[in-house]
């Protein structure tokens, strides 16, 4: 396969499960009518965005994704990447890849890498010791490879979904129950801190995997997903390693860093209207497409030229997603044209 353009999208499916299956504490789940609307809307997004790769979050049941792809008339065009046994018990990351692109069997990464450790006595005598014992991803990271150009290296794709900003529920913890009156007034702050620590740890663990994958070679990498944090958040900074964005005719690039498609779009746009989630009337960018220097316009090792970004997010202006069949996140698509950097 020798694509002239490679398009990729990230798509939070908003708890896509079969009708009547429990979703968290909602024992009834989707009704048949709600499910039908949801499948129709999801299928519409797949046909409108027409991407070579879709990375999904919040999939509960493999059959539901299969049905959406079938409704879109795309079953013959895509390979489905879903963990075995995805039968509605928990949410997973998944993907579809245009047939002919896939070059490896998908893997779902549960455990943090062996060289991941969050322990420090502090940078100075005033800083107390910290120890974080988390060992794995709350939602396993999907990893697979594609080959959009036959004479060039495989592209490594990662689909992730980090811990949400919602405060961790601590009211069932033994320490909380032992002193409920003392801890109850602070439950939200403590829960939010736990969620932030977990999300930061997940970003750092994936960054360790990415650095091991990218350092000292020219492997192209794409990271798709709902990181539940913004473009300039600490979560994103950990994940991207904050590369410098160049202007004019300057060339550079970073061996292990990632570039956000949002920033690439902002450099060529006259207005920033990028948001993928609305909570209490606050518009945020939680969903991201991140790419290695092989997809960065100003990199000396560029293979693919940024060709624009689109976000389907108008449905976020309406709250009743169950009644409309819509999602609570925007769907993002980025395109890249094959255009290797020519150096004198």
Tab-separated table of C-alpha atoms in Angstrom, residues 2-175:
chain	number	residue	atom	x	y	z
A	2	UNK	CA	1.250	3.477	-0.900
A	3	UNK	CA	-1.095	6.094	0.475
A	4	UNK	CA	-0.696	9.674	-0.669
A	5	UNK	CA	-2.680	10.816	2.371
A	6	UNK	CA	-3.032	9.193	5.800
A	7	UNK	CA	-6.035	10.162	7.911
A	8	UNK	CA	-6.454	9.273	11.579
A	9	UNK	CA	-9.243	9.911	14.079
A	10	UNK	CA	-9.900	9.502	17.781
A	11	UNK	CA	-13.451	8.740	18.891
A	12	UNK	CA	-14.778	8.376	22.452
A	13	UNK	CA	-17.852	6.147	22.014
A	14	UNK	CA	-19.637	7.233	25.236
A	15	UNK	CA	-20.209	3.810	26.765
A	16	UNK	CA	-21.070	1.895	23.595
A	17	UNK	CA	-22.687	-1.298	24.870
A	18	UNK	CA	-25.390	-3.668	23.711
A	19	UNK	CA	-28.933	-2.733	24.842
A	20	UNK	CA	-29.972	-3.940	28.283
A	21	UNK	CA	-26.387	-4.453	29.482
A	22	UNK	CA	-25.306	-2.705	32.677
A	23	UNK	CA	-23.083	0.361	32.413
A	24	UNK	CA	-21.345	1.047	35.716
A	25	UNK	CA	-24.126	1.490	38.306
A	26	UNK	CA	-26.838	1.794	35.644
A	27	UNK	CA	-28.139	-1.773	35.691
A	28	UNK	CA	-30.522	-1.248	32.746
A	29	UNK	CA	-28.077	0.370	30.323
A	30	UNK	CA	-29.267	1.512	26.906
A	31	UNK	CA	-32.828	0.866	25.797
A	32	UNK	CA	-33.261	-0.576	22.312
A	33	UNK	CA	-34.448	2.802	21.014
A	34	UNK	CA	-31.466	4.631	22.551
A	35	UNK	CA	-29.108	2.001	21.192
A	36	UNK	CA	-30.530	2.287	17.677
A	37	UNK	CA	-30.041	6.063	17.708
A	38	UNK	CA	-26.520	5.649	19.053
A	39	UNK	CA	-25.547	3.115	16.395
A	40	UNK	CA	-26.955	5.337	13.640
A	41	UNK	CA	-25.079	8.409	14.914
A	42	UNK	CA	-21.811	6.491	15.376
A	43	UNK	CA	-22.102	5.045	11.864
A	44	UNK	CA	-22.691	8.548	10.496
A	45	UNK	CA	-19.463	9.796	12.103
A	46	UNK	CA	-17.525	6.925	10.548
A	47	UNK	CA	-18.831	7.694	7.065
A	48	UNK	CA	-18.409	11.474	7.352
A	49	UNK	CA	-14.868	11.392	8.742
A	50	UNK	CA	-13.629	8.659	6.360
A	51	UNK	CA	-10.369	7.979	8.193
A	52	UNK	CA	-7.817	5.256	7.535
A	53	UNK	CA	-7.507	4.677	11.293
A	54	UNK	CA	-10.081	5.227	14.037
A	55	UNK	CA	-8.979	4.874	17.648
A	56	UNK	CA	-11.873	4.277	20.058
A	57	UNK	CA	-12.395	4.692	23.780
A	58	UNK	CA	-15.302	3.597	25.990
A	59	UNK	CA	-16.249	0.490	24.044
A	60	UNK	CA	-18.051	-2.083	26.194
A	61	UNK	CA	-19.185	-4.695	23.689
A	62	UNK	CA	-17.507	-5.860	20.481
A	63	UNK	CA	-20.876	-6.565	18.836
A	64	UNK	CA	-21.919	-2.930	19.196
A	65	UNK	CA	-18.854	-1.661	17.320
A	66	UNK	CA	-19.308	-4.346	14.682
A	67	UNK	CA	-22.904	-3.207	14.242
A	68	UNK	CA	-21.884	0.450	13.867
A	69	UNK	CA	-19.288	-0.413	11.231
A	70	UNK	CA	-21.798	-2.622	9.433
A	71	UNK	CA	-24.465	0.108	9.534
A	72	UNK	CA	-21.934	2.494	7.993
A	73	UNK	CA	-21.436	-0.011	5.157
A	74	UNK	CA	-17.742	-0.356	5.995
A	75	UNK	CA	-17.404	-3.960	7.164
A	76	UNK	CA	-15.549	-5.019	4.027
A	77	UNK	CA	-13.175	-2.046	4.254
A	78	UNK	CA	-11.803	-2.269	7.793
A	79	UNK	CA	-10.147	-4.652	10.222
A	80	UNK	CA	-11.635	-4.481	13.731
A	81	UNK	CA	-9.199	-4.415	16.640
A	82	UNK	CA	-11.081	-5.345	19.816
A	83	UNK	CA	-9.770	-7.306	22.829
A	84	UNK	CA	-10.981	-10.919	22.999
A	85	UNK	CA	-13.916	-11.365	25.339
A	86	UNK	CA	-15.223	-7.801	25.076
A	87	UNK	CA	-18.776	-8.719	26.062
A	88	UNK	CA	-19.999	-5.710	28.030
A	89	UNK	CA	-18.232	-6.122	31.380
A	90	UNK	CA	-15.780	-3.198	31.156
A	91	UNK	CA	-14.657	-0.396	28.867
A	92	UNK	CA	-11.735	-0.938	26.502
A	93	UNK	CA	-9.729	0.872	23.852
A	94	UNK	CA	-10.276	-0.411	20.326
A	95	UNK	CA	-9.676	0.576	16.714
A	96	UNK	CA	-10.527	-0.035	13.108
A	97	UNK	CA	-7.858	0.043	10.392
A	98	UNK	CA	-8.396	0.199	6.660
A	99	UNK	CA	-7.703	-3.230	5.187
A	100	UNK	CA	-4.164	-3.621	3.935
A	101	UNK	CA	-2.671	-1.203	6.473
A	102	UNK	CA	-2.229	-3.480	9.488
A	103	UNK	CA	1.188	-5.119	9.897
A	104	UNK	CA	1.009	-6.569	13.411
A	105	UNK	CA	-1.446	-8.257	15.705
A	106	UNK	CA	-2.874	-5.752	18.190
A	107	UNK	CA	-1.747	-5.899	21.814
A	108	UNK	CA	-3.365	-4.390	24.889
A	109	UNK	CA	-0.866	-3.193	27.479
A	110	UNK	CA	-2.096	-3.567	31.056
A	111	UNK	CA	1.036	-3.335	33.196
A	112	UNK	CA	3.307	-0.343	33.576
A	113	UNK	CA	6.849	-0.888	32.237
A	114	UNK	CA	9.488	-2.354	34.541
A	115	UNK	CA	11.496	0.888	34.585
A	116	UNK	CA	8.522	2.923	35.797
A	117	UNK	CA	8.962	4.169	39.356
A	118	UNK	CA	7.535	7.172	41.204
A	119	UNK	CA	9.585	7.517	44.362
A	120	UNK	CA	11.576	10.457	45.660
A	121	UNK	CA	12.995	11.749	48.934
A	122	UNK	CA	12.599	15.279	47.559
A	123	UNK	CA	14.862	17.760	45.801
A	124	UNK	CA	15.826	19.532	49.029
A	125	UNK	CA	15.560	18.975	52.809
A	126	UNK	CA	12.223	20.801	52.944
A	127	UNK	CA	10.493	18.408	50.515
A	128	UNK	CA	8.813	15.356	52.076
A	129	UNK	CA	9.227	11.918	50.567
A	130	UNK	CA	6.699	10.724	47.995
A	131	UNK	CA	5.882	7.177	46.936
A	132	UNK	CA	3.247	6.206	44.360
A	133	UNK	CA	2.589	2.484	44.084
A	134	UNK	CA	0.339	2.258	41.015
A	135	UNK	CA	1.339	-0.621	38.706
A	136	UNK	CA	-0.975	-0.572	35.703
A	137	UNK	CA	-3.313	1.299	33.359
A	138	UNK	CA	-6.953	1.610	34.386
A	139	UNK	CA	-7.834	1.121	30.703
A	140	UNK	CA	-5.261	-0.985	28.826
A	141	UNK	CA	-3.431	0.849	26.046
A	142	UNK	CA	-3.909	-0.563	22.547
A	143	UNK	CA	-0.776	-0.844	20.386
A	144	UNK	CA	-0.495	-1.945	16.759
A	145	UNK	CA	1.485	-1.102	13.613
A	146	UNK	CA	0.499	-0.020	10.115
A	147	UNK	CA	2.423	0.456	6.875
A	148	UNK	CA	0.955	3.281	4.774
A	149	UNK	CA	4.002	3.315	2.441
A	150	UNK	CA	5.579	0.042	1.354
A	151	UNK	CA	9.190	1.285	1.261
A	152	UNK	CA	9.096	3.031	4.640
A	153	UNK	CA	9.026	1.953	8.267
A	154	UNK	CA	5.913	0.738	10.021
A	155	UNK	CA	4.001	3.370	11.966
A	156	UNK	CA	3.383	2.496	15.623
A	157	UNK	CA	-0.101	3.480	16.802
A	158	UNK	CA	-1.158	3.726	20.457
A	159	UNK	CA	-4.759	4.254	21.591
A	160	UNK	CA	-5.144	5.387	25.196
A	161	UNK	CA	-7.773	6.490	27.709
A	162	UNK	CA	-6.523	7.990	30.963
A	163	UNK	CA	-8.302	8.452	34.293
A	164	UNK	CA	-11.005	11.119	34.236
A	165	UNK	CA	-10.974	14.393	36.167
A	166	UNK	CA	-13.921	13.175	38.237
A	167	UNK	CA	-12.914	12.768	41.888
A	168	UNK	CA	-12.169	9.189	42.917
A	169	UNK	CA	-14.903	7.928	45.241
A	170	UNK	CA	-13.233	7.389	48.601
A	171	UNK	CA	-16.285	6.838	50.823
A	172	UNK	CA	-15.866	3.032	50.752
A	173	UNK	CA	-12.210	3.115	51.762
A	174	UNK	CA	-11.463	1.660	55.239
A	175	UNK	CA	-9.569	4.795	56.311
